[in-house]
Short mmCIF file of C-alpha atoms in Angstrom, two decimals:
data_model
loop_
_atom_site.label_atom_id
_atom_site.label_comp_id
_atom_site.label_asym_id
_atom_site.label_seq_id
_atom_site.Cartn_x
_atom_site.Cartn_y
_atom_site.Cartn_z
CA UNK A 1 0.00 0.00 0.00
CA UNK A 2 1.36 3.48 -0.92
CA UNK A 3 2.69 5.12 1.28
CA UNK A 4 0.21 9.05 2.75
CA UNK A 5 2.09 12.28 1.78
CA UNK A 6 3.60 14.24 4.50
CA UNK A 7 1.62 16.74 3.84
CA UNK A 8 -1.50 14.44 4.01
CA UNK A 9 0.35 13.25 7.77
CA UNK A 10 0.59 16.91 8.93
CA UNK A 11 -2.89 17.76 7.79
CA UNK A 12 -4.26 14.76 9.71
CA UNK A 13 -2.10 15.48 13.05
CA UNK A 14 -3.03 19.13 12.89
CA UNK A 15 -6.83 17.77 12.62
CA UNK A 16 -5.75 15.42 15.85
CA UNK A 17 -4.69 18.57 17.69
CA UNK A 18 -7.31 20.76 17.06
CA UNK A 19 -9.77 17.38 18.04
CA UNK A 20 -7.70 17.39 21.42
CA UNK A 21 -8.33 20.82 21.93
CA UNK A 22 -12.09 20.65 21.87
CA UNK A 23 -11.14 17.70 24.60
CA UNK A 24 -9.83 20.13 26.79
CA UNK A 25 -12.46 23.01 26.56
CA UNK A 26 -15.32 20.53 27.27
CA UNK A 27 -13.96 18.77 29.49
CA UNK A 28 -13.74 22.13 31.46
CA UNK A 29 -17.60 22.76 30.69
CA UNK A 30 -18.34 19.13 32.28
CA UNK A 31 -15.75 20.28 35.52
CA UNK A 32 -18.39 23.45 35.68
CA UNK A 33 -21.02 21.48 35.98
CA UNK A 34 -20.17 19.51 38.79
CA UNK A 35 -18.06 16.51 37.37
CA UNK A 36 -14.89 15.20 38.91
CA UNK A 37 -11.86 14.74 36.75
CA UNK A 38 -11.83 11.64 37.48
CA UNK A 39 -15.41 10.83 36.23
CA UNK A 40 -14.55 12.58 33.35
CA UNK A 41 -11.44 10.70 32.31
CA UNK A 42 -13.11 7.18 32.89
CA UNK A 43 -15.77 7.43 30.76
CA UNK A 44 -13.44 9.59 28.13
CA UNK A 45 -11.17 6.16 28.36
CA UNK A 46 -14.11 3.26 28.27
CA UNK A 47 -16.15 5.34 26.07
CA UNK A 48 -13.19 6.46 23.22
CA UNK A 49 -12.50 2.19 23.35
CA UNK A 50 -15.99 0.94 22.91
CA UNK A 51 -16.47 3.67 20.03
CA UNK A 52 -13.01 2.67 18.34
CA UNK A 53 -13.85 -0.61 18.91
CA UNK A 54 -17.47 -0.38 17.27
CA UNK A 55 -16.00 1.84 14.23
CA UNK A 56 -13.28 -0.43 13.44
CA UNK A 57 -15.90 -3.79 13.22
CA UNK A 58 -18.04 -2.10 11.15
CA UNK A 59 -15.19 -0.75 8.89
CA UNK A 60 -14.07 -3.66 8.53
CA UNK A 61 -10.72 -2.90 10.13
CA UNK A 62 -8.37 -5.03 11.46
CA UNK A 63 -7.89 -5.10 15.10
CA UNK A 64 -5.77 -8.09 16.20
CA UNK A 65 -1.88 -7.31 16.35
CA UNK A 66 0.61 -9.69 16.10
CA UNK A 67 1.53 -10.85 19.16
CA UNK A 68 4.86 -8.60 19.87
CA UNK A 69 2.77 -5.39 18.73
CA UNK A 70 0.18 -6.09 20.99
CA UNK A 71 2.46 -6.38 23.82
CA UNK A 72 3.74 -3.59 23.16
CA UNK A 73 0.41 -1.25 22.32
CA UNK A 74 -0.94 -2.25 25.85
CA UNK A 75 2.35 -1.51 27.25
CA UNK A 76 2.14 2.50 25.36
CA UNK A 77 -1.77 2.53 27.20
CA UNK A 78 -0.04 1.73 30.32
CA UNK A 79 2.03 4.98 29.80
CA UNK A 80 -0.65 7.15 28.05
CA UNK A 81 -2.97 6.36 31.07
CA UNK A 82 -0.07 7.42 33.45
CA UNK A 83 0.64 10.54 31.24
CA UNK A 84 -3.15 11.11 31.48
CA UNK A 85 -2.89 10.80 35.47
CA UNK A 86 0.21 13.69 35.98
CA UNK A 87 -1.31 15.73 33.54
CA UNK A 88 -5.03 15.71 35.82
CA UNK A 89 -2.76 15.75 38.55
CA UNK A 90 -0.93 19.09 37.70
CA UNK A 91 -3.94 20.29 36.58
CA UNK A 92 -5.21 20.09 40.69
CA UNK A 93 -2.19 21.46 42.48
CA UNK A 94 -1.13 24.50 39.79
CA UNK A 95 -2.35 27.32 36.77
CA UNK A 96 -3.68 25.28 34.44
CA UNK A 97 -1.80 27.54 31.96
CA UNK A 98 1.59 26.65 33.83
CA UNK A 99 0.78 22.69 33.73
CA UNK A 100 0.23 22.97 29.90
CA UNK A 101 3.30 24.83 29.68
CA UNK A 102 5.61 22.58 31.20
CA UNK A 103 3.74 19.51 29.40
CA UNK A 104 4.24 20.76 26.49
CA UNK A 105 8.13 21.11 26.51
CA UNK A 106 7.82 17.27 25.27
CA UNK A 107 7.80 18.18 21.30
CA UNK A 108 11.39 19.66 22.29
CA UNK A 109 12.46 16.33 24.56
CA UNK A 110 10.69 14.56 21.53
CA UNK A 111 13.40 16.16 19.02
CA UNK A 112 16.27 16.22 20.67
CA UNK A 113 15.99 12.14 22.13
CA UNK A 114 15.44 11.43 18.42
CA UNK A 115 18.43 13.39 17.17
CA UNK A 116 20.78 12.12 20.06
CA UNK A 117 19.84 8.59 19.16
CA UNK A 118 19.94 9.10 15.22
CA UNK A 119 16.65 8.79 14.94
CA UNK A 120 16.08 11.75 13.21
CA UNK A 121 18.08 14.35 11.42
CA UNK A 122 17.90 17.75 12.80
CA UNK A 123 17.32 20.44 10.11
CA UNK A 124 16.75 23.83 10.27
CA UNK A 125 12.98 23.78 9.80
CA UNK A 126 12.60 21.39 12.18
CA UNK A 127 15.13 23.46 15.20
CA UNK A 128 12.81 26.72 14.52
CA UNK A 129 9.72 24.60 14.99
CA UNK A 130 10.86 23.03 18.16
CA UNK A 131 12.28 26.34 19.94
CA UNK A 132 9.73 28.65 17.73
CA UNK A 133 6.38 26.32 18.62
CA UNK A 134 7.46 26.33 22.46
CA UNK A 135 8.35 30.57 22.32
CA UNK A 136 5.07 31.04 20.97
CA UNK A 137 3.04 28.95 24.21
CA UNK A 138 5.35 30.78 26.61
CA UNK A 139 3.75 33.87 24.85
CA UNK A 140 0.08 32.90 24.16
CA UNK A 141 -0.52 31.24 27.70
CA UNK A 142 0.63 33.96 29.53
CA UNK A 143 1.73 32.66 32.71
CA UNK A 144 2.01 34.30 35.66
CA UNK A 145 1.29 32.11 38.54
CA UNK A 146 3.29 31.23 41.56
CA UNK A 147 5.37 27.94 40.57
CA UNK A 148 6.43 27.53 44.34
CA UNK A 149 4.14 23.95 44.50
CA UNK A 150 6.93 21.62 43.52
CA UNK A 151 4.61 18.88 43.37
CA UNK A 152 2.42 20.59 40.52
CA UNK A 153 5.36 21.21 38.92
CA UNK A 154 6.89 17.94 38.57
CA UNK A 155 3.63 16.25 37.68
CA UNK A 156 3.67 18.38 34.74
CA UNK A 157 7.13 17.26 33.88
CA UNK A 158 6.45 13.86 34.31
CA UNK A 159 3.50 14.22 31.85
CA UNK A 160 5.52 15.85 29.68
CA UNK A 161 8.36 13.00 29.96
CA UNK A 162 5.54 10.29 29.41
CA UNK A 163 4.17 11.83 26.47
CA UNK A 164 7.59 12.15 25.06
CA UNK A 165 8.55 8.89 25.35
CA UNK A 166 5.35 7.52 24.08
CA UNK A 167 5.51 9.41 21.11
CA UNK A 168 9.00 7.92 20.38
CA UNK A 169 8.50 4.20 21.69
CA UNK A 170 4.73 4.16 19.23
CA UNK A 171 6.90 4.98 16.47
CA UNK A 172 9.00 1.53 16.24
CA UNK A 173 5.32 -0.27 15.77
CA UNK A 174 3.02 1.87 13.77
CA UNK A 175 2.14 1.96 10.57
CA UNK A 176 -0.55 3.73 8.38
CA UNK A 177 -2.65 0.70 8.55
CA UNK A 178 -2.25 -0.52 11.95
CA UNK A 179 -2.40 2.51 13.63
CA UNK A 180 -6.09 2.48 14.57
CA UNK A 181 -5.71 -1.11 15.82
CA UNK A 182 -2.69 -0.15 18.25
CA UNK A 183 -4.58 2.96 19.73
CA UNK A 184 -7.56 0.60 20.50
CA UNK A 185 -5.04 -2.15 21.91
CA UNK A 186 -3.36 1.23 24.21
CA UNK A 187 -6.47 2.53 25.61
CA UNK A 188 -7.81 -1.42 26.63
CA UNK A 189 -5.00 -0.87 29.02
CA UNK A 190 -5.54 2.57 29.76
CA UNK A 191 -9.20 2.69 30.42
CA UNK A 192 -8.56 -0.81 32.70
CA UNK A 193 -6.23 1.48 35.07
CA UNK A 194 -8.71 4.03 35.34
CA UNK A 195 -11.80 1.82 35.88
CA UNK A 196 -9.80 0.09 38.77
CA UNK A 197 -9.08 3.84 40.03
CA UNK A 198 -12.58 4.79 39.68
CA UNK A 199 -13.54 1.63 41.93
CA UNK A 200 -10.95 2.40 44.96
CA UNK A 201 -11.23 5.89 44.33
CA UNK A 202 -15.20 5.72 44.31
CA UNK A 203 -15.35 9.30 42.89
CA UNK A 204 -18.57 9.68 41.28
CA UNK A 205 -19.73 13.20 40.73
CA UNK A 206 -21.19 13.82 37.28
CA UNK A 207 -22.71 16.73 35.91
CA UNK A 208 -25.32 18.36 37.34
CA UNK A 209 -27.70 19.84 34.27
CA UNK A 210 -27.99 19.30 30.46
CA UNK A 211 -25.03 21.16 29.15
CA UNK A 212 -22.87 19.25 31.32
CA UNK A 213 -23.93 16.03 29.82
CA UNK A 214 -23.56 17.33 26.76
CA UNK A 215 -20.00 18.35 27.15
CA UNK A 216 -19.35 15.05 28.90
CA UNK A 217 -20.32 12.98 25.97
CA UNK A 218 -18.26 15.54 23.82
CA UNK A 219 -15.41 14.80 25.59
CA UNK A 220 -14.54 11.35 23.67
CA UNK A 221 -15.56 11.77 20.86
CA UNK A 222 -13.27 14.63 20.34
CA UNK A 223 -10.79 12.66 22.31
CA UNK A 224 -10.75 9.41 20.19
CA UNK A 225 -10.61 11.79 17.04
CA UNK A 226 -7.68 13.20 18.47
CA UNK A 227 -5.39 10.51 19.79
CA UNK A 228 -6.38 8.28 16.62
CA UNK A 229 -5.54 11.05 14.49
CA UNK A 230 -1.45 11.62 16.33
CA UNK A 231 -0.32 8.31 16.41
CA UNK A 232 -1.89 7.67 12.73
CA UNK A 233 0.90 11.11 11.72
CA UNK A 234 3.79 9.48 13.55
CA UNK A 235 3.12 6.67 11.33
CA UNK A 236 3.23 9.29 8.22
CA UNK A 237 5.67 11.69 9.27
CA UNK A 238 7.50 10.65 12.78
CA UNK A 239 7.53 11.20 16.20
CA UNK A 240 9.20 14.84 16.38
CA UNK A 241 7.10 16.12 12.98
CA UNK A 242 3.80 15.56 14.75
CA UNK A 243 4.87 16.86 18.17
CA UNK A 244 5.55 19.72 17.37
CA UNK A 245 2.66 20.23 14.72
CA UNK A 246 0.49 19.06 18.30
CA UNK A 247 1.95 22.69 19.62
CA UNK A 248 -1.75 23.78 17.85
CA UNK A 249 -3.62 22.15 20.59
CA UNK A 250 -3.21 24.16 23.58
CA UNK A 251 -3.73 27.14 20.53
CA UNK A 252 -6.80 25.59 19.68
CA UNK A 253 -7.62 25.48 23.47
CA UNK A 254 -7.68 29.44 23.42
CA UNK A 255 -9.40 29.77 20.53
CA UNK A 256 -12.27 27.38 21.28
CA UNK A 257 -12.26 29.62 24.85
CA UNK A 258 -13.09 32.19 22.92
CA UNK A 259 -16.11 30.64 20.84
CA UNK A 260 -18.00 28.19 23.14
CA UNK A 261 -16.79 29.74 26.80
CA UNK A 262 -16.86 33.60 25.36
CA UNK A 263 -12.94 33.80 26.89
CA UNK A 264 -11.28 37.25 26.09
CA UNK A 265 -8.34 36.85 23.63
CA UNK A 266 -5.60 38.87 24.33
CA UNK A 267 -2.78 40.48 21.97
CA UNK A 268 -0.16 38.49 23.59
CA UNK A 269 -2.25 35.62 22.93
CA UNK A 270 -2.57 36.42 19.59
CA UNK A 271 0.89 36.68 19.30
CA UNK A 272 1.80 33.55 20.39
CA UNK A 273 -0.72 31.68 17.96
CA UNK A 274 0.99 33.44 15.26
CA UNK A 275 4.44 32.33 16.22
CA UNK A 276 3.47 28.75 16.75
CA UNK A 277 1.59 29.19 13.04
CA UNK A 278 4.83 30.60 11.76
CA UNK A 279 6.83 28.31 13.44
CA UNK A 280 4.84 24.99 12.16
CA UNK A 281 5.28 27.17 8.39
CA UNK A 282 8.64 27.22 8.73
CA UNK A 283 9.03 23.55 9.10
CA UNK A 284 7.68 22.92 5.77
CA UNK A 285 9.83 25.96 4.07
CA UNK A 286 13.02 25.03 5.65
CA UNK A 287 12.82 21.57 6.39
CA UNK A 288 14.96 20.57 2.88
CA UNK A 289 17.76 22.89 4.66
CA UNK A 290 20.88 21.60 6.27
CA UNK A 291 21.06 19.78 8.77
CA UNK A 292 21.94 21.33 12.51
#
């Protein structure tokens, strides 16, 4: 089977992060109305695998992995659902701008593990998207909250350090057309960890009116869109390519504020889209250049 484009791989990871970022803005919607994260994330988890799962039968997809891939894929859920924890995690104890911040330094971790290990070849396009993409959030989520609590801190990191090596590990197995099949294998194990949380945990609070629902249900669907979306680009273009074109989420984030939670948007915000755009354009115009 012929191989996508890279342009068709960036198009589709830059629909993933956008996908993710309507994730994140309901998923505040269903916090407003009275859910707990972790209500949210469990049904985001069981929900996004009995969806996949029901797509992929009628599709006529594929879903069993040789045995070595499917090791592995539930081994990648294992560390997606702990990436998934840290991130909630920071999201509790510091500015939610900060904790998105700090996660998102992985695109740059993401780049320079895969250069270090000759994974990938570091060219000029591909330098000013990793620094550019990760100016431009400094800039566009404006942070200024205290980043005393270590513990917020370093649950952020270690989201950002899980994502990161996910990214690179998912890259050894997937392929255009068993990339669907290996997200469905990850998030078996994923939603498993969080359904055994949910039991010990026994934190139940769901949303208290219609909207909330709504968002609730929103939350997957965007969700599975999202993370089937990535790991289908790092089978098109690579680990480091679609990290850094995922630095549109937390853009999309601001700008879906905007529209459904009528969120002011400020000029520094502005400006930091448009470096992150710039930076992502720059990739594609320089990315033939030398090597770094």
């Amino acid at each position: 089977m012929k191989q996508p484009s890279p342009v068709f791989g960036s198009l589709i990871v830059a629909i993933g992060a956008l996908s993710l970022a309507g994730n994140n803005v309901f998923a505040v919607v269903s916090f407003e109305a009275g859910a707990s994260p972790l209500a949210v994330i469990t049904g985001r988890m069981i929900i996004t695998l009995i969806a996949l799962f029901l797509f992929m039968r009628s599709c006529g997809r594929q879903i069993a992995l040789p045995s070595h891939d499917r090791k592995f894929a539930l081994g990648l859920g294992v560390l997606n659902g702990l990436m998934a924890y840290c991130l909630l995690s920071a999201f509790d104890e510091i500015q939610v701008g900060l904790a998105i911040l700090v996660f998102y330094f992985y695109p740059l971790l993401t780049g320079l593990y895969a250069w270090i290990t000759g994974q990938e070849k570091l060219t000029r396009g591909l330098l000013l998207g990793l620094i550019g993409g990760f100016a431009g959030l400094v800039i566009a989520l404006e942070v200024t909250a205290d980043i005393s609590n270590l513990f917020g801190l370093l649950f952020a990191a270690a989201a950002s350090l899980l994502m990161a090596t996910n990214a690179l590990l998912s890259s050894h197995i997937l392929t255009p057309q068993n990339s669907m099949s290996v997200t469905l294998h990850m998030h078996i194990a994923s939603a498993l960890i969080f359904v055994i949380a949910f039991i010990i945990v026994g934190d139940a609070d769901f949303p208290q009116n219609m909207w909330g629902w709504v968002s609730y249900f929103s939350v997957p669907i965007f969700y599975m869109i999202g993370v089937t979306a990535f790991f289908y680009g790092i089978s098109c273009i690579g680990a480091v390519r679609a990290s850094v074109i995922m630095n549109l989420e937390p853009i999309g984030s601001i700008a879906l504020g905007f529209i459904v939670l009528g969120q002011i948007l400020s000029p520094s915000q502005l400006i930091g889209a448009t470096c992150v755009i710039v930076s992502l354009i720059g990739i594609r115009t320089l990315d033939g250049g030398r090597e770094v």
